[in-house]
Short mmCIF file of C-alpha atoms in Angstrom, two decimals:
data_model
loop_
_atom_site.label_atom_id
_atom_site.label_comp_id
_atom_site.label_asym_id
_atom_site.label_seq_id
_atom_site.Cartn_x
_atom_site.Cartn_y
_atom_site.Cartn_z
CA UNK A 231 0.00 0.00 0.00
CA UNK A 232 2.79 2.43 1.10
CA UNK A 233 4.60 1.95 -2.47
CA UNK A 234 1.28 2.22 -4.66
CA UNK A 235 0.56 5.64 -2.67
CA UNK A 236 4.26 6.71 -3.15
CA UNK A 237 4.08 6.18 -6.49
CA UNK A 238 0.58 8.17 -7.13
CA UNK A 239 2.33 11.41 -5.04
CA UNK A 240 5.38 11.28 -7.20
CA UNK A 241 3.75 11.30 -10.87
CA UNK A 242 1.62 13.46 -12.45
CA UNK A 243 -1.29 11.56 -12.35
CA UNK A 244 -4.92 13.44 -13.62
CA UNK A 245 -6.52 11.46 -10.63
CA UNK A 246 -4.67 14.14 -8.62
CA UNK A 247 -6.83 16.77 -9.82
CA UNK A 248 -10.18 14.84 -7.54
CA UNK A 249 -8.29 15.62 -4.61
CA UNK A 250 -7.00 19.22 -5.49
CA UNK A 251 -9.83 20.81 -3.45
CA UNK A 252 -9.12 18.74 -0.10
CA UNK A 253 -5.41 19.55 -0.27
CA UNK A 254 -6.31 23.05 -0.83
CA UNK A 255 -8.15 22.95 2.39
CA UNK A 256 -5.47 21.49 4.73
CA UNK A 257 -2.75 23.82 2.86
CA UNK A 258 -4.96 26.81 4.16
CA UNK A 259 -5.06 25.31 7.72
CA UNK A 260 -0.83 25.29 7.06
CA UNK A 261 -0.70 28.51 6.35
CA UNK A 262 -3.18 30.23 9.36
CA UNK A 263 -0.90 27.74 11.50
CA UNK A 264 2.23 30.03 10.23
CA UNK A 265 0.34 33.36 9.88
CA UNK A 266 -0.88 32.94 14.07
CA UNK A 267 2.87 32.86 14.67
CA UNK A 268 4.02 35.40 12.43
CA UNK A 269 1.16 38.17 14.05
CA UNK A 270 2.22 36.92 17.65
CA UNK A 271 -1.51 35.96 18.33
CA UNK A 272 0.61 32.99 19.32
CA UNK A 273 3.89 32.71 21.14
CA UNK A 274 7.07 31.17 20.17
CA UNK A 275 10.05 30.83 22.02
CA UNK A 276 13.19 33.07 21.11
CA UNK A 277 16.47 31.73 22.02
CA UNK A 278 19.61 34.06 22.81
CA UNK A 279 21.88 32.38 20.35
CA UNK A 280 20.86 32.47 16.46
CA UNK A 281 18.52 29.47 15.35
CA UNK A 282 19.09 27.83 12.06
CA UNK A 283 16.31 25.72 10.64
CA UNK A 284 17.57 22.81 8.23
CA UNK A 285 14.09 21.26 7.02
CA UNK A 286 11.96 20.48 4.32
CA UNK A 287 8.20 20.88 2.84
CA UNK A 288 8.03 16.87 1.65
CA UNK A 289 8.38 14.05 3.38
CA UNK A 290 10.52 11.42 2.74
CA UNK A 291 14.38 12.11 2.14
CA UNK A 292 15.60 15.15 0.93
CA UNK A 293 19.19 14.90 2.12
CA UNK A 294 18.83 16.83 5.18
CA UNK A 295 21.14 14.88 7.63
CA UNK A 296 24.22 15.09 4.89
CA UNK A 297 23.27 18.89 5.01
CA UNK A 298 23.65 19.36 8.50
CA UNK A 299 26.76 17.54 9.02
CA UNK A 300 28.55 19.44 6.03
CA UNK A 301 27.24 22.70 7.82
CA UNK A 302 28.61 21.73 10.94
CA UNK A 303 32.38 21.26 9.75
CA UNK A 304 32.19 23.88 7.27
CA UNK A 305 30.85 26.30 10.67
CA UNK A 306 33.73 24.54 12.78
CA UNK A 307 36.60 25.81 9.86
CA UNK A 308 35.41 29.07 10.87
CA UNK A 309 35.56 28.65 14.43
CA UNK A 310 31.84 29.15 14.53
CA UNK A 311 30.22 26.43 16.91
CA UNK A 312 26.78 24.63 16.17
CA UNK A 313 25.04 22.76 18.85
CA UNK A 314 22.12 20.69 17.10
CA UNK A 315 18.21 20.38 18.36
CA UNK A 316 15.87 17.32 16.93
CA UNK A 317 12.50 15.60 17.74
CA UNK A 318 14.57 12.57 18.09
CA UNK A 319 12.50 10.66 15.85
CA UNK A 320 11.89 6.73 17.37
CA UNK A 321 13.48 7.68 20.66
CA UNK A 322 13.04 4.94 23.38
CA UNK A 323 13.87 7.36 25.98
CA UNK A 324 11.16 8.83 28.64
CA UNK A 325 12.46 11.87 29.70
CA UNK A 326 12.33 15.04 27.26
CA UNK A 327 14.28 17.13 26.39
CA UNK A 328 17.55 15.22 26.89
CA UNK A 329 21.11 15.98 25.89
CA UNK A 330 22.74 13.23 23.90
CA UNK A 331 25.69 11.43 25.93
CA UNK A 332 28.22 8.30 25.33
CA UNK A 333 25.95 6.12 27.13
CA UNK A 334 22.83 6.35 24.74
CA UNK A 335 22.73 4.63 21.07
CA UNK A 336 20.52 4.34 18.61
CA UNK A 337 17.32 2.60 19.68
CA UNK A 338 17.41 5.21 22.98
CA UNK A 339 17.74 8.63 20.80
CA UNK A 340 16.66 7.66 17.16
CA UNK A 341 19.10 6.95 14.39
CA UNK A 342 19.49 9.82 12.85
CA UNK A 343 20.47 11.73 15.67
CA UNK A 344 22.62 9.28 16.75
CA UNK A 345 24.34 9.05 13.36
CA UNK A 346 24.57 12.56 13.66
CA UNK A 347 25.96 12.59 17.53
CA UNK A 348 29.01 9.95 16.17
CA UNK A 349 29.80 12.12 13.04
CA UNK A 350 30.09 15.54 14.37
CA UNK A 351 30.88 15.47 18.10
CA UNK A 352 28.96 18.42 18.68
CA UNK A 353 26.14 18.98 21.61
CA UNK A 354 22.90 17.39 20.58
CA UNK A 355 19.47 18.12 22.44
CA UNK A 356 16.13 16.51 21.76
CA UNK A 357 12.61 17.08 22.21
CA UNK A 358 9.32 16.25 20.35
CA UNK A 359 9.00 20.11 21.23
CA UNK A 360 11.71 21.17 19.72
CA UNK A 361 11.63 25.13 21.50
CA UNK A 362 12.59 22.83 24.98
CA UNK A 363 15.32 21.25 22.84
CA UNK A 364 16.63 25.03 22.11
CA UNK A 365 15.97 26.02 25.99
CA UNK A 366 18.11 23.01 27.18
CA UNK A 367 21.04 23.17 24.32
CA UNK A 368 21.53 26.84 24.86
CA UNK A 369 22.56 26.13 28.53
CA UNK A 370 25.52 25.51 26.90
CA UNK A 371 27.86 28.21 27.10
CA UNK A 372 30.43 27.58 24.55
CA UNK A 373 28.10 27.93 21.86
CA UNK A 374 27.86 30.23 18.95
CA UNK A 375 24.42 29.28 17.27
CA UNK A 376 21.76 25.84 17.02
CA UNK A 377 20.82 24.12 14.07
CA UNK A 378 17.35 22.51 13.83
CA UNK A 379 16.92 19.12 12.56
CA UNK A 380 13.81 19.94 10.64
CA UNK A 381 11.42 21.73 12.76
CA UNK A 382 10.47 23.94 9.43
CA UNK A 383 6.68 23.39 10.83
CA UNK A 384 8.01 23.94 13.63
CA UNK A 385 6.73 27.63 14.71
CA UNK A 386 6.84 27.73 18.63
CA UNK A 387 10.68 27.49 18.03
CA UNK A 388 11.76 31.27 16.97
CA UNK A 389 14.30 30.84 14.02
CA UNK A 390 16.64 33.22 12.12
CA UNK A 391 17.65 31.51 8.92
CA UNK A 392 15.78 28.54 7.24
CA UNK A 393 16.71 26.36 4.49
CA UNK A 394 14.25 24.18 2.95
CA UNK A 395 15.62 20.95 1.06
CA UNK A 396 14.05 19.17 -2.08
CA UNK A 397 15.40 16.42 -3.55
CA UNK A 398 16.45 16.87 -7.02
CA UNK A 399 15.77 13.71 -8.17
CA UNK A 400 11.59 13.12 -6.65
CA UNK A 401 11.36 17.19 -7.00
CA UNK A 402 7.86 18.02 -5.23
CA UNK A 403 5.74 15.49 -6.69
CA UNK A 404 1.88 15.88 -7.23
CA UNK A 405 2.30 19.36 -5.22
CA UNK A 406 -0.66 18.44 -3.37
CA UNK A 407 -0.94 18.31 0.67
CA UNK A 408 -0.64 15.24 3.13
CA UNK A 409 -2.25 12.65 2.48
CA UNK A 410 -2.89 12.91 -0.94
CA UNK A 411 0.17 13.84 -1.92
CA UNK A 412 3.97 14.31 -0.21
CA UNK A 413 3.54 17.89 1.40
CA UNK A 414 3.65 19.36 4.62
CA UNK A 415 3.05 22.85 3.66
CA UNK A 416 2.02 24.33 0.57
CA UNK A 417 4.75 24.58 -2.30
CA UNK A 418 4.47 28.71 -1.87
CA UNK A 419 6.62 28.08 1.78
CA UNK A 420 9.33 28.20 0.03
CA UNK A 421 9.04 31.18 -0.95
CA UNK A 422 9.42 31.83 2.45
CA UNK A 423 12.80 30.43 3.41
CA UNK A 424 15.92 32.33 3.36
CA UNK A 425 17.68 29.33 0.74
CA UNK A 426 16.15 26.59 -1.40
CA UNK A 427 18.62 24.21 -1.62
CA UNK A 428 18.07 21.33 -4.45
CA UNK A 429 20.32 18.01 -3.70
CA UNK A 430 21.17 16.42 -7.25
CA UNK A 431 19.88 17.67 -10.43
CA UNK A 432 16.89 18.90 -10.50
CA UNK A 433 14.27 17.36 -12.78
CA UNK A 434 11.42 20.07 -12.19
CA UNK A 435 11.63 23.62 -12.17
CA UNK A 436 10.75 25.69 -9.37
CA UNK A 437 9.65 28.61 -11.60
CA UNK A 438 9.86 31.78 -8.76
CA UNK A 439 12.40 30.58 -6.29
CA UNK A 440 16.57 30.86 -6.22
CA UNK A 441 17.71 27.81 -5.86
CA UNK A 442 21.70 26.60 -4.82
CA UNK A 443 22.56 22.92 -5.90
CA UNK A 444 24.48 20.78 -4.08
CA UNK A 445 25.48 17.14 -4.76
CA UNK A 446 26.42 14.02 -2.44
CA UNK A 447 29.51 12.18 -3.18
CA UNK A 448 30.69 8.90 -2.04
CA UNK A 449 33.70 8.68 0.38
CA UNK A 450 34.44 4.80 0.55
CA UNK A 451 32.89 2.02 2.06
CA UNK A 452 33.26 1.73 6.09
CA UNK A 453 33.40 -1.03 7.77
CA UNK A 454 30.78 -1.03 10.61
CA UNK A 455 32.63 -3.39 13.15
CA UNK A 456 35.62 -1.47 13.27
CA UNK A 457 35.25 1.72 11.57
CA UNK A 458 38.21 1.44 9.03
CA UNK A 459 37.33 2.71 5.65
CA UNK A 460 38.42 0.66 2.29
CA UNK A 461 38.44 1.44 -1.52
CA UNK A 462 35.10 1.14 -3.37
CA UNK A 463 37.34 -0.94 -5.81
CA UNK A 464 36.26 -4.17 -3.07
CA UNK A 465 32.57 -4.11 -4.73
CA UNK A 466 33.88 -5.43 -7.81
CA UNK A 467 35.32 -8.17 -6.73
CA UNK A 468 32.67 -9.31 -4.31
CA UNK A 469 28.56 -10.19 -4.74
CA UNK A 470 26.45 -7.50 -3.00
CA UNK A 471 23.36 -7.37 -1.06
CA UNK A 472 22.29 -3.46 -0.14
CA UNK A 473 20.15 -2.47 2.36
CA UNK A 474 18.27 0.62 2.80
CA UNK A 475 15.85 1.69 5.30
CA UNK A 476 15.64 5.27 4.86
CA UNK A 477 13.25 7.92 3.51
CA UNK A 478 14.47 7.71 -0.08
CA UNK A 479 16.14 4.34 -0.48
CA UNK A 480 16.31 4.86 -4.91
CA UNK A 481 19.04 7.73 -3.95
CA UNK A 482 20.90 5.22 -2.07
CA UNK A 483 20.59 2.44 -4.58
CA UNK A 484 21.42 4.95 -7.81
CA UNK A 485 24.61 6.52 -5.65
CA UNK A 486 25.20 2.51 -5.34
CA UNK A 487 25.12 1.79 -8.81
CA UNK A 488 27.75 4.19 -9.90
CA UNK A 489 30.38 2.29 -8.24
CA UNK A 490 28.83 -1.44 -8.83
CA UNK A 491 26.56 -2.44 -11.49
CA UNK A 492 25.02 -5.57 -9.84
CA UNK A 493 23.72 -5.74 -6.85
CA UNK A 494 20.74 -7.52 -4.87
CA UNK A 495 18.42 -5.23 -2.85
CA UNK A 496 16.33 -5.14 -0.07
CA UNK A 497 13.89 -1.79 1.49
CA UNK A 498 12.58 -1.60 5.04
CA UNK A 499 10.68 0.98 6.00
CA UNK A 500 12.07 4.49 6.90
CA UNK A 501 13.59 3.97 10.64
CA UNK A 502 12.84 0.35 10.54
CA UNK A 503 13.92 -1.07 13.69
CA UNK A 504 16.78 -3.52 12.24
CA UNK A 505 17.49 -7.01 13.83
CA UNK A 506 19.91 -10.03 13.01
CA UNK A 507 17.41 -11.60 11.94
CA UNK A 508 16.53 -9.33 8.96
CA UNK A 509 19.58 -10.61 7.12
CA UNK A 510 19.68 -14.51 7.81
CA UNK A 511 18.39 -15.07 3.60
CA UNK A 512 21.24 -12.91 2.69
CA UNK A 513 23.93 -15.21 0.98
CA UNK A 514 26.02 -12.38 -0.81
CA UNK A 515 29.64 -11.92 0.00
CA UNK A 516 29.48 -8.52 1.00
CA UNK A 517 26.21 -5.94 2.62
CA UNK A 518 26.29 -2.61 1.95
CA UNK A 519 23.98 0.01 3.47
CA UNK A 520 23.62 3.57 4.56
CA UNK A 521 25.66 5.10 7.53
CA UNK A 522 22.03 5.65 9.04
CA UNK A 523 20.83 2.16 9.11
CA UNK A 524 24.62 0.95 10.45
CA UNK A 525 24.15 2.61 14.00
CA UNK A 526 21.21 0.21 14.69
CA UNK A 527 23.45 -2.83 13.53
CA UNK A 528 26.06 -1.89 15.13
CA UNK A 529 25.46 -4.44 18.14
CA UNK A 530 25.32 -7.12 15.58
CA UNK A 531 26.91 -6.63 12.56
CA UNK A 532 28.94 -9.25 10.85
CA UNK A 533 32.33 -9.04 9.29
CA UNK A 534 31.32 -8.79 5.85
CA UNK A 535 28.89 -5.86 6.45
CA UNK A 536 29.32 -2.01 5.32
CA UNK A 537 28.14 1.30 4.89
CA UNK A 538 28.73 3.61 1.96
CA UNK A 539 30.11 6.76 3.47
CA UNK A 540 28.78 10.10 1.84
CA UNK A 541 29.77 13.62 2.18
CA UNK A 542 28.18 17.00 0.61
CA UNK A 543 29.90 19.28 -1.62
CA UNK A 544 28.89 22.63 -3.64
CA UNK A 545 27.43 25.12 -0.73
CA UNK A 546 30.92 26.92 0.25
CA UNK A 547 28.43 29.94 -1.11
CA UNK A 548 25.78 29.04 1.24
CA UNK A 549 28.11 29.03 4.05
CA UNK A 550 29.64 32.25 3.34
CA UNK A 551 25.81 33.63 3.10
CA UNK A 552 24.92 32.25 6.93
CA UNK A 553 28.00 33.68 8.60
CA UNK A 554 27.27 37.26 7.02
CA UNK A 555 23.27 36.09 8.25
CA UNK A 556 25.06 35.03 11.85
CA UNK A 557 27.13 38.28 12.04
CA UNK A 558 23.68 40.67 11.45
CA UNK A 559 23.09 39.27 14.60
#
């Protein structure tokens, strides 16, 4: 069901048209949701150090995590310090907000933000309310701004920069609102934000908006057990199984493909709790898989088991236009 309802938000199908006047309706609840903030008539939360919203209008992935983590180094070259907020999606945890330590892992603060915690070292708070996030994280005295892990939607948490993601490849799809089609807010948001940024080519225009493009490239594979990264070169020689259970799992299969041409495949769901047993039909020499999905193997991954490290490049511009943004304030 999931896949045939995918499919009918990402083509341009005339059946759309039947539930234009629905999605119209919602997409007007969206934006009185926004406008009640914007007047004051209700109150968000305003947070001493600068907030910088990295989120999206779709769901699904967009490349968002990627984003964040090439912000974060790019920030740290210019001794500018990011502490991170996030709902902590599929956190096992009780106790909200909560600053990510050593002692949690993946299936206590959600994978994503615990992919994010091992990549960039920096402070990471969560919160289904993300404003308590930003109260908690900015207790933190060494820091020089936050960075929201989505939250776009977000409006009790005060914010002054936003960049909205789309995914080059997907674009918006039908343009039509949850549930009938992949948005969260109407496609006029982003003409909102302060950057559009479009990972990968983009195969629909988005007549009326600047847009920066970035791409991902792939690093080299990672081995999960003990972290040491080898040459892509080892696909060739080796069957593959890959495994992706993530938002957008075609990106991670096409990024695959460049560097092997045959390859088994298997898709979970987005934040699909993994578990040994998941791979006992897998007979291929070698499993590849995103750095997401890794952290929740991690307490049982096999020898033969990798994940295809990835890194964003092209928004040196974009960085350069945040710290003049950061300095304003």
């Amino acid at each position: 069901m999931s896949s045939s309802i995918e499919r009918f938000w990402y083509r341009k199908d005339v059946l759309r048209w039947f539930f234009w006047p629905l999605s119209y309706l919602i997409s007007l609840f969206a934006r009185l949701k926004r406008l009640m903030f914007i007047l004051g008539i209700t109150r968000n939360y305003k947070s001493r150090l600068p907030v910088v919203v990295v989120g999206n209008i779709s769901v699904g992935g967009t490349g968002k995590t990627p984003f964040i983590q090439f912000l974060v180094a790019e920030l740290a070259k210019k001794n500018i310090k990011a502490g991170i907020v996030s709902r902590g999606y599929g956190a096992k945890i009780n106790n909200f907000p909560h600053l990510v330590d050593e002692s949690d892992n993946a299936k206590m603060v959600g994978d994503e933000v615990y992919m994010l915690y091992r990549q960039t070292g920096v402070p990471i708070a969560i919160s289904p309310k993300r404003s308590e996030a930003v109260k908690l994280i900015e207790t933190i005295s060494d820091l020089d701004l936050i960075i929201s892990d989505d939250g776009l939607q977000h409006y009790a948490m005060d914010r002054q920069y936003e960049y909205a993601l789309v995914d080059g490849q997907r674009g918006l799809g039908n343009r039509l609102m949850l549930p009938f089609g992949p948005l969260r807010e109407p496609v006029s948001r982003l003409k909102s934000v302060d950057q559009v940024i479009v990972n990968g080519k983009s195969e629909e225009a988005l007549s009326g908006l600047t847009t920066r493009n970035v791409q991902i490239e792939v690093v080299g594979l990672v081995h999960i057990k003990s972290g040491e990264q080898v040459t892509l070169s080892n696909l060739s020689e080796h069957s593959v199984t890959a495994v992706a259970g993530i938002g957008n799992p075609d990106r991670f299969f096409k990024t695959l493909a460049e560097h092997k041409t045959s390859f088994n495949s298997m898709v979970f769901d987005d934040h699909h709790d993994f578990c040994a047993e998941d791979f006992d039909k897998i007979s291929s020499e070698i499993v590849v898989m995103t750095e997401k999905d890794s952290v929740k193997c991690l307490p049982f991954a096999k020898e033969n088991w990798y994940f295809l490290k990835i890194r964003m490049k092209g928004g040196e511009q974009i960085i350069h236009q945040l710290i003049n943004r950061i300095l304003e304030h």
